[in-house]
PDB file of C-alpha atoms and ligand atoms in Angstrom:
ATOM      1  CA  UNK D  30     116.357 157.462  79.571  1.00 74.00           C
ATOM      2  CA  UNK D  31     117.322 156.204  83.059  1.00 82.00           C
ATOM      3  CA  UNK D  32     116.818 158.267  86.213  1.00 88.00           C
ATOM      4  CA  UNK D  33     119.861 160.333  87.287  1.00 91.00           C
ATOM      5  CA  UNK D  34     122.192 158.091  89.274  1.00 94.00           C
ATOM      6  CA  UNK D  35     121.821 159.940  92.607  1.00 95.00           C
ATOM      7  CA  UNK D  36     118.052 159.581  92.396  1.00 96.00           C
ATOM      8  CA  UNK D  37     118.305 155.944  91.420  1.00 96.00           C
ATOM      9  CA  UNK D  38     120.629 155.365  94.408  1.00 97.00           C
ATOM     10  CA  UNK D  39     118.204 157.103  96.782  1.00 97.00           C
ATOM     11  CA  UNK D  40     115.276 154.992  95.576  1.00 97.00           C
ATOM     12  CA  UNK D  41     117.301 151.796  95.764  1.00 97.00           C
ATOM     13  CA  UNK D  42     118.372 152.609  99.335  1.00 98.00           C
ATOM     14  CA  UNK D  43     114.694 153.118 100.217  1.00 98.00           C
ATOM     15  CA  UNK D  44     113.681 149.798  98.671  1.00 97.00           C
ATOM     16  CA  UNK D  45     116.512 148.064 100.514  1.00 98.00           C
ATOM     17  CA  UNK D  46     115.346 149.601 103.808  1.00 98.00           C
ATOM     18  CA  UNK D  47     111.805 148.417 103.070  1.00 98.00           C
ATOM     19  CA  UNK D  48     112.987 144.838 102.676  1.00 97.00           C
ATOM     20  CA  UNK D  49     114.914 144.983 105.958  1.00 97.00           C
ATOM     21  CA  UNK D  50     111.845 145.281 108.153  1.00 97.00           C
ATOM     22  CA  UNK D  51     108.643 147.049 108.961  1.00 97.00           C
ATOM     23  CA  UNK D  52     108.642 150.821 108.693  1.00 98.00           C
ATOM     24  CA  UNK D  53     105.321 152.655 108.909  1.00 98.00           C
ATOM     25  CA  UNK D  54     104.404 156.295 109.105  1.00 98.00           C
ATOM     26  CA  UNK D  55     101.671 158.652 110.210  1.00 98.00           C
ATOM     27  CA  UNK D  56     101.334 161.627 107.891  1.00 98.00           C
ATOM     28  CA  UNK D  57      98.796 164.229 108.970  1.00 98.00           C
ATOM     29  CA  UNK D  58      98.460 167.553 107.180  1.00 97.00           C
ATOM     30  CA  UNK D  59      98.791 170.386 109.717  1.00 97.00           C
ATOM     31  CA  UNK D  60      95.406 171.838 108.837  1.00 95.00           C
ATOM     32  CA  UNK D  61      94.045 171.725 112.387  1.00 94.00           C
ATOM     33  CA  UNK D  62      94.069 169.665 115.566  1.00 95.00           C
ATOM     34  CA  UNK D  63      93.713 165.892 115.120  1.00 96.00           C
ATOM     35  CA  UNK D  64      90.114 164.732 115.540  1.00 94.00           C
ATOM     36  CA  UNK D  65      89.187 161.429 117.139  1.00 94.00           C
ATOM     37  CA  UNK D  66      89.212 159.671 113.739  1.00 94.00           C
ATOM     38  CA  UNK D  67      92.797 160.822 113.086  1.00 96.00           C
ATOM     39  CA  UNK D  68      93.745 159.822 116.641  1.00 97.00           C
ATOM     40  CA  UNK D  69      92.311 156.355 116.125  1.00 96.00           C
ATOM     41  CA  UNK D  70      94.121 155.972 112.792  1.00 97.00           C
ATOM     42  CA  UNK D  71      97.355 157.061 114.504  1.00 98.00           C
ATOM     43  CA  UNK D  72      96.781 154.506 117.276  1.00 98.00           C
ATOM     44  CA  UNK D  73      96.100 151.720 114.750  1.00 97.00           C
ATOM     45  CA  UNK D  74      99.162 152.636 112.689  1.00 97.00           C
ATOM     46  CA  UNK D  75     101.342 152.737 115.802  1.00 98.00           C
ATOM     47  CA  UNK D  76      99.993 149.341 116.959  1.00 97.00           C
ATOM     48  CA  UNK D  77     100.453 147.841 113.505  1.00 96.00           C
ATOM     49  CA  UNK D  78     104.105 148.931 113.546  1.00 96.00           C
ATOM     50  CA  UNK D  79     104.916 148.104 117.168  1.00 96.00           C
ATOM     51  CA  UNK D  80     103.257 144.683 117.086  1.00 94.00           C
ATOM     52  CA  UNK D  81     105.702 143.798 114.341  1.00 93.00           C
ATOM     53  CA  UNK D  82     108.655 145.310 116.185  1.00 94.00           C
ATOM     54  CA  UNK D  83     108.794 147.955 113.475  1.00 97.00           C
ATOM     55  CA  UNK D  84     109.468 151.664 113.222  1.00 98.00           C
ATOM     56  CA  UNK D  85     106.787 154.333 113.018  1.00 98.00           C
ATOM     57  CA  UNK D  86     107.739 157.687 111.463  1.00 98.00           C
ATOM     58  CA  UNK D  87     105.906 160.982 111.773  1.00 98.00           C
ATOM     59  CA  UNK D  88     105.677 163.150 108.672  1.00 98.00           C
ATOM     60  CA  UNK D  89     103.783 166.392 108.257  1.00 98.00           C
ATOM     61  CA  UNK D  90     102.213 166.791 104.820  1.00 97.00           C
ATOM     62  CA  UNK D  91     102.536 170.556 104.820  1.00 97.00           C
ATOM     63  CA  UNK D  92     103.121 171.411 101.146  1.00 96.00           C
ATOM     64  CA  UNK D  93      99.760 173.057 100.611  1.00 93.00           C
ATOM     65  CA  UNK D  94     100.765 176.036 102.718  1.00 93.00           C
ATOM     66  CA  UNK D  95      97.534 178.058 102.469  1.00 93.00           C
ATOM     67  CA  UNK D  96      95.725 175.173 104.163  1.00 93.00           C
ATOM     68  CA  UNK D  97      98.195 174.886 107.040  1.00 96.00           C
ATOM     69  CA  UNK D  98      96.948 176.351 110.309  1.00 95.00           C
ATOM     70  CA  UNK D  99      99.185 178.086 112.845  1.00 96.00           C
ATOM     71  CA  UNK D 100      99.547 175.952 115.949  1.00 96.00           C
ATOM     72  CA  UNK D 101      98.411 172.738 114.223  1.00 97.00           C
ATOM     73  CA  UNK D 102     101.878 171.194 114.150  1.00 98.00           C
ATOM     74  CA  UNK D 103     102.458 171.800 117.870  1.00 98.00           C
ATOM     75  CA  UNK D 104      99.035 170.437 118.721  1.00 97.00           C
ATOM     76  CA  UNK D 105      99.540 167.261 116.623  1.00 98.00           C
ATOM     77  CA  UNK D 106     102.868 166.519 118.340  1.00 98.00           C
ATOM     78  CA  UNK D 107     101.476 167.245 121.801  1.00 98.00           C
ATOM     79  CA  UNK D 108      98.422 165.008 121.239  1.00 98.00           C
ATOM     80  CA  UNK D 109     100.492 162.041 120.027  1.00 98.00           C
ATOM     81  CA  UNK D 110     102.849 162.397 122.994  1.00 98.00           C
ATOM     82  CA  UNK D 111      99.951 162.678 125.446  1.00 98.00           C
ATOM     83  CA  UNK D 112      98.512 159.426 124.102  1.00 98.00           C
ATOM     84  CA  UNK D 113     101.907 157.721 124.356  1.00 98.00           C
ATOM     85  CA  UNK D 114     102.274 157.226 120.600  1.00 98.00           C
ATOM     86  CA  UNK D 115     106.019 157.673 120.221  1.00 98.00           C
ATOM     87  CA  UNK D 116     107.588 157.998 116.797  1.00 98.00           C
ATOM     88  CA  UNK D 117     111.049 157.093 115.539  1.00 98.00           C
ATOM     89  CA  UNK D 118     113.634 159.516 114.240  1.00 97.00           C
ATOM     90  CA  UNK D 119     113.204 163.200 113.635  1.00 98.00           C
ATOM     91  CA  UNK D 120     109.909 164.769 112.648  1.00 98.00           C
ATOM     92  CA  UNK D 121     109.766 164.934 108.834  1.00 98.00           C
ATOM     93  CA  UNK D 122     108.164 167.814 106.963  1.00 98.00           C
ATOM     94  CA  UNK D 123     107.336 167.612 103.270  1.00 98.00           C
ATOM     95  CA  UNK D 124     108.035 171.355 103.033  1.00 97.00           C
ATOM     96  CA  UNK D 125     111.700 170.566 103.790  1.00 98.00           C
ATOM     97  CA  UNK D 126     111.872 167.947 101.040  1.00 98.00           C
ATOM     98  CA  UNK D 127     110.756 170.131  98.137  1.00 97.00           C
ATOM     99  CA  UNK D 128     114.208 169.901  96.498  1.00 97.00           C
ATOM    100  CA  UNK D 129     113.875 166.117  96.230  1.00 97.00           C
ATOM    101  CA  UNK D 130     110.366 166.284  94.761  1.00 98.00           C
ATOM    102  CA  UNK D 131     111.543 168.932  92.253  1.00 97.00           C
ATOM    103  CA  UNK D 132     114.412 166.664  91.165  1.00 97.00           C
ATOM    104  CA  UNK D 133     112.016 163.764  90.631  1.00 98.00           C
ATOM    105  CA  UNK D 134     109.653 166.009  88.682  1.00 98.00           C
ATOM    106  CA  UNK D 135     112.474 167.153  86.375  1.00 97.00           C
ATOM    107  CA  UNK D 136     113.658 163.581  85.876  1.00 97.00           C
ATOM    108  CA  UNK D 137     110.169 162.408  84.902  1.00 97.00           C
ATOM    109  CA  UNK D 138     109.825 165.401  82.582  1.00 96.00           C
ATOM    110  CA  UNK D 139     113.132 164.620  80.883  1.00 95.00           C
ATOM    111  CA  UNK D 140     111.959 161.049  80.406  1.00 95.00           C
ATOM    112  CA  UNK D 141     108.945 162.365  78.498  1.00 94.00           C
ATOM    113  CA  UNK D 142     106.531 161.017  81.100  1.00 96.00           C
ATOM    114  CA  UNK D 143     104.921 164.381  81.873  1.00 97.00           C
ATOM    115  CA  UNK D 144     103.047 166.875  79.760  1.00 96.00           C
ATOM    116  CA  UNK D 145     101.907 170.423  80.397  1.00 96.00           C
ATOM    117  CA  UNK D 146      98.177 170.908  80.850  1.00 96.00           C
ATOM    118  CA  UNK D 147      96.355 174.193  80.373  1.00 94.00           C
ATOM    119  CA  UNK D 148      92.907 173.035  81.453  1.00 92.00           C
ATOM    120  CA  UNK D 149      91.402 175.214  84.142  1.00 82.00           C
ATOM    121  CA  UNK D 150      89.169 173.810  86.868  1.00 76.00           C
ATOM    122  CA  UNK D 151      86.340 175.724  85.219  1.00 70.00           C
ATOM    123  CA  UNK D 152      86.925 174.082  81.838  1.00 68.00           C
ATOM    124  CA  UNK D 153      87.102 170.636  83.432  1.00 70.00           C
ATOM    125  CA  UNK D 154      83.820 171.307  85.231  1.00 66.00           C
ATOM    126  CA  UNK D 155      82.216 172.310  81.903  1.00 63.00           C
ATOM    127  CA  UNK D 156      83.285 169.184  80.032  1.00 59.00           C
ATOM    128  CA  UNK D 157      82.200 166.784  82.758  1.00 56.00           C
ATOM    129  CA  UNK D 158      78.700 165.329  82.576  1.00 53.00           C
ATOM    130  CA  UNK D 159      76.190 167.685  84.204  1.00 51.00           C
ATOM    131  CA  UNK D 160      75.342 165.334  87.060  1.00 52.00           C
ATOM    132  CA  UNK D 161      78.592 163.482  87.479  1.00 52.00           C
ATOM    133  CA  UNK D 162      81.661 165.153  88.911  1.00 55.00           C
ATOM    134  CA  UNK D 163      84.667 164.645  86.665  1.00 56.00           C
ATOM    135  CA  UNK D 164      87.113 162.528  88.575  1.00 77.00           C
ATOM    136  CA  UNK D 165      89.330 161.190  85.795  1.00 91.00           C
ATOM    137  CA  UNK D 166      91.038 163.702  83.541  1.00 93.00           C
ATOM    138  CA  UNK D 167      89.894 163.108  79.927  1.00 91.00           C
ATOM    139  CA  UNK D 168      93.368 163.717  78.487  1.00 93.00           C
ATOM    140  CA  UNK D 169      92.461 166.963  76.718  1.00 92.00           C
ATOM    141  CA  UNK D 170      96.048 168.325  76.669  1.00 95.00           C
ATOM    142  CA  UNK D 171      97.810 164.993  76.152  1.00 94.00           C
ATOM    143  CA  UNK D 172      98.575 165.390  72.479  1.00 88.00           C
ATOM    144  CA  UNK D 173      98.956 169.175  72.451  1.00 87.00           C
ATOM    145  CA  UNK D 174     102.210 170.999  72.346  1.00 77.00           C
ATOM    146  CA  UNK D 175     101.195 173.579  74.911  1.00 71.00           C
ATOM    147  CA  UNK D 176     104.714 174.786  75.772  1.00 80.00           C
ATOM    148  CA  UNK D 177     106.142 175.312  79.229  1.00 81.00           C
ATOM    149  CA  UNK D 178     105.897 179.062  79.603  1.00 84.00           C
ATOM    150  CA  UNK D 179     103.098 181.288  80.861  1.00 86.00           C
ATOM    151  CA  UNK D 180     100.120 181.791  78.550  1.00 86.00           C
ATOM    152  CA  UNK D 181      97.781 184.638  79.412  1.00 85.00           C
ATOM    153  CA  UNK D 182      99.658 184.956  82.689  1.00 85.00           C
ATOM    154  CA  UNK D 183      99.165 181.289  83.681  1.00 89.00           C
ATOM    155  CA  UNK D 184     101.697 178.508  83.878  1.00 92.00           C
ATOM    156  CA  UNK D 185     100.612 174.974  82.950  1.00 95.00           C
ATOM    157  CA  UNK D 186     100.135 172.211  85.441  1.00 96.00           C
ATOM    158  CA  UNK D 187     102.189 169.053  84.772  1.00 97.00           C
ATOM    159  CA  UNK D 188     100.507 165.692  84.411  1.00 97.00           C
ATOM    160  CA  UNK D 189     101.866 162.165  84.429  1.00 98.00           C
ATOM    161  CA  UNK D 190     101.155 160.383  81.145  1.00 97.00           C
ATOM    162  CA  UNK D 191      99.639 157.135  82.363  1.00 96.00           C
ATOM    163  CA  UNK D 192     100.023 154.061  80.161  1.00 94.00           C
ATOM    164  CA  UNK D 193      97.407 151.321  79.825  1.00 96.00           C
ATOM    165  CA  UNK D 194      97.175 148.707  82.556  1.00 97.00           C
ATOM    166  CA  UNK D 195      95.838 147.979  86.011  1.00 98.00           C
ATOM    167  CA  UNK D 196      97.509 149.467  89.090  1.00 98.00           C
ATOM    168  CA  UNK D 197      97.701 146.983  91.963  1.00 98.00           C
ATOM    169  CA  UNK D 198      98.704 147.041  95.608  1.00 98.00           C
ATOM    170  CA  UNK D 199      98.391 144.889  98.709  1.00 97.00           C
ATOM    171  CA  UNK D 200      95.950 145.717 101.504  1.00 95.00           C
ATOM    172  CA  UNK D 201      96.483 144.552 105.094  1.00 92.00           C
ATOM    173  CA  UNK D 202      92.814 144.855 106.056  1.00 88.00           C
ATOM    174  CA  UNK D 203      91.053 143.884 102.875  1.00 87.00           C
ATOM    175  CA  UNK D 204      91.316 142.450  99.418  1.00 92.00           C
ATOM    176  CA  UNK D 205      94.251 143.637  97.300  1.00 96.00           C
ATOM    177  CA  UNK D 206      93.612 147.015  95.703  1.00 97.00           C
ATOM    178  CA  UNK D 207      93.350 147.428  91.972  1.00 97.00           C
ATOM    179  CA  UNK D 208      92.308 150.282  89.732  1.00 97.00           C
ATOM    180  CA  UNK D 209      92.439 150.520  85.978  1.00 97.00           C
ATOM    181  CA  UNK D 210      94.973 153.274  85.206  1.00 96.00           C
ATOM    182  CA  UNK D 211      93.373 155.046  82.231  1.00 96.00           C
ATOM    183  CA  UNK D 212      89.708 154.746  83.235  1.00 95.00           C
ATOM    184  CA  UNK D 213      89.871 154.989  87.037  1.00 96.00           C
ATOM    185  CA  UNK D 214      92.988 157.041  87.785  1.00 96.00           C
ATOM    186  CA  UNK D 215      93.892 159.091  84.698  1.00 96.00           C
ATOM    187  CA  UNK D 216      96.763 161.480  84.121  1.00 97.00           C
ATOM    188  CA  UNK D 217      97.570 162.696  87.623  1.00 96.00           C
ATOM    189  CA  UNK D 218      98.711 166.303  88.233  1.00 96.00           C
ATOM    190  CA  UNK D 219     102.207 166.276  89.772  1.00 97.00           C
ATOM    191  CA  UNK D 220     102.774 170.004  89.785  1.00 97.00           C
ATOM    192  CA  UNK D 221      99.862 172.350  90.003  1.00 95.00           C
ATOM    193  CA  UNK D 222      99.462 175.437  87.804  1.00 94.00           C
ATOM    194  CA  UNK D 223      99.996 177.618  90.886  1.00 93.00           C
ATOM    195  CA  UNK D 224     103.455 176.059  91.258  1.00 93.00           C
ATOM    196  CA  UNK D 225     102.626 173.820  94.247  1.00 95.00           C
ATOM    197  CA  UNK D 226     104.060 170.321  94.144  1.00 97.00           C
ATOM    198  CA  UNK D 227     101.205 167.847  94.369  1.00 96.00           C
ATOM    199  CA  UNK D 228     100.553 165.634  97.395  1.00 95.00           C
ATOM    200  CA  UNK D 229     100.568 162.491  95.201  1.00 97.00           C
ATOM    201  CA  UNK D 230     104.077 163.211  93.932  1.00 98.00           C
ATOM    202  CA  UNK D 231     105.490 164.061  97.359  1.00 98.00           C
ATOM    203  CA  UNK D 232     103.800 161.127  99.069  1.00 98.00           C
ATOM    204  CA  UNK D 233     104.884 158.569  96.470  1.00 98.00           C
ATOM    205  CA  UNK D 234     108.479 159.835  96.584  1.00 98.00           C
ATOM    206  CA  UNK D 235     108.447 159.793 100.385  1.00 98.00           C
ATOM    207  CA  UNK D 236     107.110 156.256 100.743  1.00 98.00           C
ATOM    208  CA  UNK D 237     109.855 155.041  98.397  1.00 98.00           C
ATOM    209  CA  UNK D 238     112.796 157.112  99.560  1.00 98.00           C
ATOM    210  CA  UNK D 239     112.023 156.685 103.267  1.00 98.00           C
ATOM    211  CA  UNK D 240     111.757 152.927 102.904  1.00 98.00           C
ATOM    212  CA  UNK D 241     108.150 152.754 104.085  1.00 98.00           C
ATOM    213  CA  UNK D 242     106.988 149.138 104.051  1.00 98.00           C
ATOM    214  CA  UNK D 243     103.447 149.681 105.357  1.00 98.00           C
ATOM    215  CA  UNK D 244     101.098 152.641 105.113  1.00 98.00           C
ATOM    216  CA  UNK D 245      98.197 152.717 107.570  1.00 97.00           C
ATOM    217  CA  UNK D 246      95.709 155.525 106.900  1.00 97.00           C
ATOM    218  CA  UNK D 247      92.013 156.298 106.576  1.00 95.00           C
ATOM    219  CA  UNK D 248      90.027 154.485 103.901  1.00 93.00           C
ATOM    220  CA  UNK D 249      89.072 157.840 102.357  1.00 92.00           C
ATOM    221  CA  UNK D 250      92.542 157.650 100.783  1.00 95.00           C
ATOM    222  CA  UNK D 251      91.942 154.258  99.158  1.00 95.00           C
ATOM    223  CA  UNK D 252      91.390 155.698  95.669  1.00 92.00           C
ATOM    224  CA  UNK D 253      94.274 158.182  96.072  1.00 95.00           C
ATOM    225  CA  UNK D 254      96.441 155.071  96.315  1.00 97.00           C
ATOM    226  CA  UNK D 255      95.935 154.474  92.582  1.00 97.00           C
ATOM    227  CA  UNK D 256      97.527 157.833  91.763  1.00 97.00           C
ATOM    228  CA  UNK D 257     100.418 157.223  94.153  1.00 98.00           C
ATOM    229  CA  UNK D 258     101.043 153.714  92.833  1.00 98.00           C
ATOM    230  CA  UNK D 259     101.082 155.214  89.316  1.00 98.00           C
ATOM    231  CA  UNK D 260     103.829 157.667  90.326  1.00 98.00           C
ATOM    232  CA  UNK D 261     105.815 154.854  91.945  1.00 98.00           C
ATOM    233  CA  UNK D 262     105.452 152.748  88.801  1.00 97.00           C
ATOM    234  CA  UNK D 263     106.764 155.668  86.717  1.00 97.00           C
ATOM    235  CA  UNK D 264     109.817 155.588  89.005  1.00 97.00           C
ATOM    236  CA  UNK D 265     110.176 151.861  88.402  1.00 96.00           C
ATOM    237  CA  UNK D 266     109.178 150.841  91.941  1.00 97.00           C
ATOM    238  CA  UNK D 267     106.545 148.612  93.529  1.00 97.00           C
ATOM    239  CA  UNK D 268     104.317 150.187  96.160  1.00 98.00           C
ATOM    240  CA  UNK D 269     104.434 149.428  99.885  1.00 98.00           C
ATOM    241  CA  UNK D 270     101.585 147.536 101.530  1.00 97.00           C
ATOM    242  CA  UNK D 271      98.535 149.571 102.552  1.00 97.00           C
ATOM    243  CA  UNK D 272      96.158 149.283 105.473  1.00 96.00           C
ATOM    244  CA  UNK D 273      93.152 151.501 104.834  1.00 96.00           C
ATOM    245  CA  UNK D 274      91.234 151.612 108.098  1.00 93.00           C
ATOM    246  CA  UNK D 275      87.578 152.601 108.492  1.00 89.00           C
ATOM    247  CA  UNK D 276      86.771 156.257 109.111  1.00 90.00           C
ATOM    248  CA  UNK D 277      85.081 157.262 112.337  1.00 87.00           C
ATOM    249  CA  UNK D 278      81.999 159.202 111.352  1.00 82.00           C
ATOM    250  CA  UNK D 279      79.885 161.640 113.365  1.00 76.00           C
ATOM    251  CA  UNK D 280      76.355 160.862 114.588  1.00 75.00           C
ATOM    252  CA  UNK D 281      74.921 161.818 111.166  1.00 78.00           C
ATOM    253  CA  UNK D 282      77.353 159.563 109.279  1.00 78.00           C
ATOM    254  CA  UNK D 283      79.469 162.491 108.050  1.00 81.00           C
ATOM    255  CA  UNK D 284      83.229 162.202 107.911  1.00 80.00           C
ATOM    256  CA  UNK D 285      85.092 164.254 110.502  1.00 82.00           C
ATOM    257  CA  UNK D 286      87.328 167.084 109.360  1.00 79.00           C
ATOM    258  CA  UNK D 287      90.347 168.690 111.000  1.00 77.00           C
ATOM    259  CA  UNK D 288      89.642 171.965 109.245  1.00 70.00           C
ATOM    260  CA  UNK D 289      86.120 172.057 110.604  1.00 68.00           C
ATOM    261  CA  UNK D 290      87.377 171.262 114.091  1.00 66.00           C
ATOM    262  CA  UNK D 291      86.016 167.691 114.430  1.00 66.00           C
ATOM    263  CA  UNK D 292      86.080 166.564 118.067  1.00 84.00           C
ATOM    264  CA  UNK D 293      89.597 165.836 119.286  1.00 91.00           C
ATOM    265  CA  UNK D 294      91.518 165.549 122.523  1.00 93.00           C
ATOM    266  CA  UNK D 295      90.359 168.943 123.802  1.00 91.00           C
ATOM    267  CA  UNK D 296      86.790 167.645 123.882  1.00 90.00           C
ATOM    268  CA  UNK D 297      87.833 164.399 125.609  1.00 91.00           C
ATOM    269  CA  UNK D 298      89.732 166.395 128.221  1.00 90.00           C
ATOM    270  CA  UNK D 299      86.762 168.692 128.778  1.00 91.00           C
ATOM    271  CA  UNK D 300      84.813 165.578 129.687  1.00 91.00           C
ATOM    272  CA  UNK D 301      87.491 164.876 132.297  1.00 93.00           C
ATOM    273  CA  UNK D 302      88.995 161.854 130.514  1.00 95.00           C
ATOM    274  CA  UNK D 303      92.679 161.009 130.970  1.00 96.00           C
ATOM    275  CA  UNK D 304      94.979 159.441 128.349  1.00 97.00           C
ATOM    276  CA  UNK D 305      94.176 155.855 129.440  1.00 98.00           C
ATOM    277  CA  UNK D 306      90.447 156.472 129.067  1.00 97.00           C
ATOM    278  CA  UNK D 307      90.945 158.026 125.632  1.00 97.00           C
ATOM    279  CA  UNK D 308      93.128 155.121 124.429  1.00 98.00           C
ATOM    280  CA  UNK D 309      90.441 152.773 125.812  1.00 97.00           C
ATOM    281  CA  UNK D 310      87.739 154.641 123.916  1.00 96.00           C
ATOM    282  CA  UNK D 311      89.697 154.766 120.632  1.00 96.00           C
ATOM    283  CA  UNK D 312      90.549 151.057 120.890  1.00 96.00           C
ATOM    284  CA  UNK D 313      86.979 150.090 121.809  1.00 95.00           C
ATOM    285  CA  UNK D 314      85.628 152.049 118.832  1.00 93.00           C
ATOM    286  CA  UNK D 315      87.777 149.842 116.572  1.00 92.00           C
ATOM    287  CA  UNK D 316      86.558 146.694 118.333  1.00 91.00           C
ATOM    288  CA  UNK D 317      89.958 145.947 119.872  1.00 93.00           C
ATOM    289  CA  UNK D 318      88.830 145.973 123.532  1.00 93.00           C
ATOM    290  CA  UNK D 319      85.457 146.072 125.303  1.00 94.00           C
ATOM    291  CA  UNK D 320      83.967 149.553 125.777  1.00 95.00           C
ATOM    292  CA  UNK D 321      84.566 151.487 128.992  1.00 94.00           C
ATOM    293  CA  UNK D 322      88.111 150.245 129.678  1.00 93.00           C
ATOM    294  CA  UNK D 323      91.148 152.294 130.605  1.00 97.00           C
ATOM    295  CA  UNK D 324      94.607 151.327 129.417  1.00 97.00           C
ATOM    296  CA  UNK D 325      97.753 153.023 128.173  1.00 98.00           C
ATOM    297  CA  UNK D 326      98.967 152.604 124.595  1.00 98.00           C
ATOM    298  CA  UNK D 327     101.725 150.293 125.859  1.00 98.00           C
ATOM    299  CA  UNK D 328      99.215 148.192 127.838  1.00 97.00           C
ATOM    300  CA  UNK D 329      97.052 147.916 124.723  1.00 97.00           C
ATOM    301  CA  UNK D 330     100.080 146.768 122.772  1.00 96.00           C
ATOM    302  CA  UNK D 331     100.806 144.144 125.427  1.00 95.00           C
ATOM    303  CA  UNK D 332      97.186 143.077 125.481  1.00 93.00           C
ATOM    304  CA  UNK D 333      97.125 142.517 121.731  1.00 92.00           C
ATOM    305  CA  UNK D 334     100.080 140.342 122.417  1.00 83.00           C
ATOM    306  CA  UNK D 335     102.969 138.825 120.621  1.00 76.00           C
ATOM    307  CA  UNK D 336     100.760 137.796 117.721  1.00 77.00           C
ATOM    308  CA  UNK D 337     100.660 140.671 115.216  1.00 77.00           C
ATOM    309  CA  UNK D 338      97.980 139.013 113.063  1.00 81.00           C
ATOM    310  CA  UNK D 339      95.507 139.625 115.862  1.00 80.00           C
ATOM    311  CA  UNK D 340      95.116 143.294 114.909  1.00 84.00           C
ATOM    312  CA  UNK D 341      94.539 142.371 111.249  1.00 83.00           C
ATOM    313  CA  UNK D 342      92.006 139.790 112.353  1.00 79.00           C
ATOM    314  CA  UNK D 343      90.160 142.295 114.530  1.00 79.00           C
ATOM    315  CA  UNK D 344      90.104 144.835 111.712  1.00 80.00           C
ATOM    316  CA  UNK D 345      88.738 142.333 109.262  1.00 73.00           C
ATOM    317  CA  UNK D 346      91.647 141.235 107.077  1.00 64.00           C
ATOM    318  CA  UNK D 347      90.673 138.371 104.809  1.00 56.00           C
ATOM    319  CA  UNK D 348      91.994 135.143 106.270  1.00 46.00           C
ATOM    320  CA  UNK D 349      94.569 133.390 104.140  1.00 45.00           C
TER     321      UNK D 349
HETATM  322  N1  LIG K  28      98.177 164.122 104.748  1.00 72.36           N
HETATM  323  C1  LIG K  28      96.988 163.375 104.484  1.00 72.36           C
HETATM  324  C2  LIG K  28      95.903 163.762 105.429  1.00 72.36           C
HETATM  325  O1  LIG K  28      96.172 164.326 106.477  1.00 72.36           O
HETATM  326  C3  LIG K  28      97.153 161.898 104.697  1.00 72.36           C
HETATM  327  C4  LIG K  28      98.209 161.384 103.923  1.00 72.36           C
HETATM  328  C5  LIG K  28      98.490 159.919 104.004  1.00 72.36           C
HETATM  329  O2  LIG K  28      98.381 159.289 105.067  1.00 72.36           O
HETATM  330  O3  LIG K  28      98.897 159.458 102.964  1.00 72.36           O
HETATM  331  O4  LIG K  28      94.765 163.487 105.127  1.00 72.36           O
END
């Protein structure tokens, strides 16, 4: 069964926009102030877009409302502005696009691509090997006719039925990505049992419908790409290109976290640093400029010059 025509038209318009030129995005969740790792990823994404004369959108991934923090949105916008990282078009919020995600979910369900799953987190923990965390769903509810309605007061989650095959995507800063669907990705949850629409569904729909050509984000999301590419494939679309950039870790090698208040602009400012010094520090940490320099985001863009490949080269893209 084909997708409803309005949805098909929306996806086609997105794919057309993608072919017309570079469009990137930065998509933080408003779970706290941006830490220096997020700031660096934002800077790299902005540079990647601007060096190619492209657009850079700002989207807030705010569907998981209990995790959102009051004030985080305002602080994210203020920090990007302070650093001179301007975005194109209006601020986008996933919470305002729920209708679209719900329509996609219903269309996939009508196509028979989803099934209801009654497995609780507890049950999944019990069936996984004692020392290995279960990362790929074993398909327990795949063949069951579990029904849609509540059972013992709980609604099912909805999973995408993933066919055999390898999911592939292009990487700007590394070898092309590939993950085997059944053994490395599994049947992804698209709507959670608590009724929340899943990040993978929303993100895949957004990249397609917004015409995103290039996603630059932290490399902790590399494996999440498999799930998002699977959703895009279910919608009959190829994925955008991805640039998964290295994470900036703390002195003990731990990843920084917004929720735990990893060091951000407030800490830089407390040390008396202005925006040019912070841009210099973020750029130096990625090996783009020597340490200790001061320059605005625009000056950095000019310094990296008219040759967009230079950023890819500095970040370690394989040479063709
Ligand atoms: N919202 C996710 C986060 O803040 C990132 C999403 C993405 O870039 O795809 O970690």
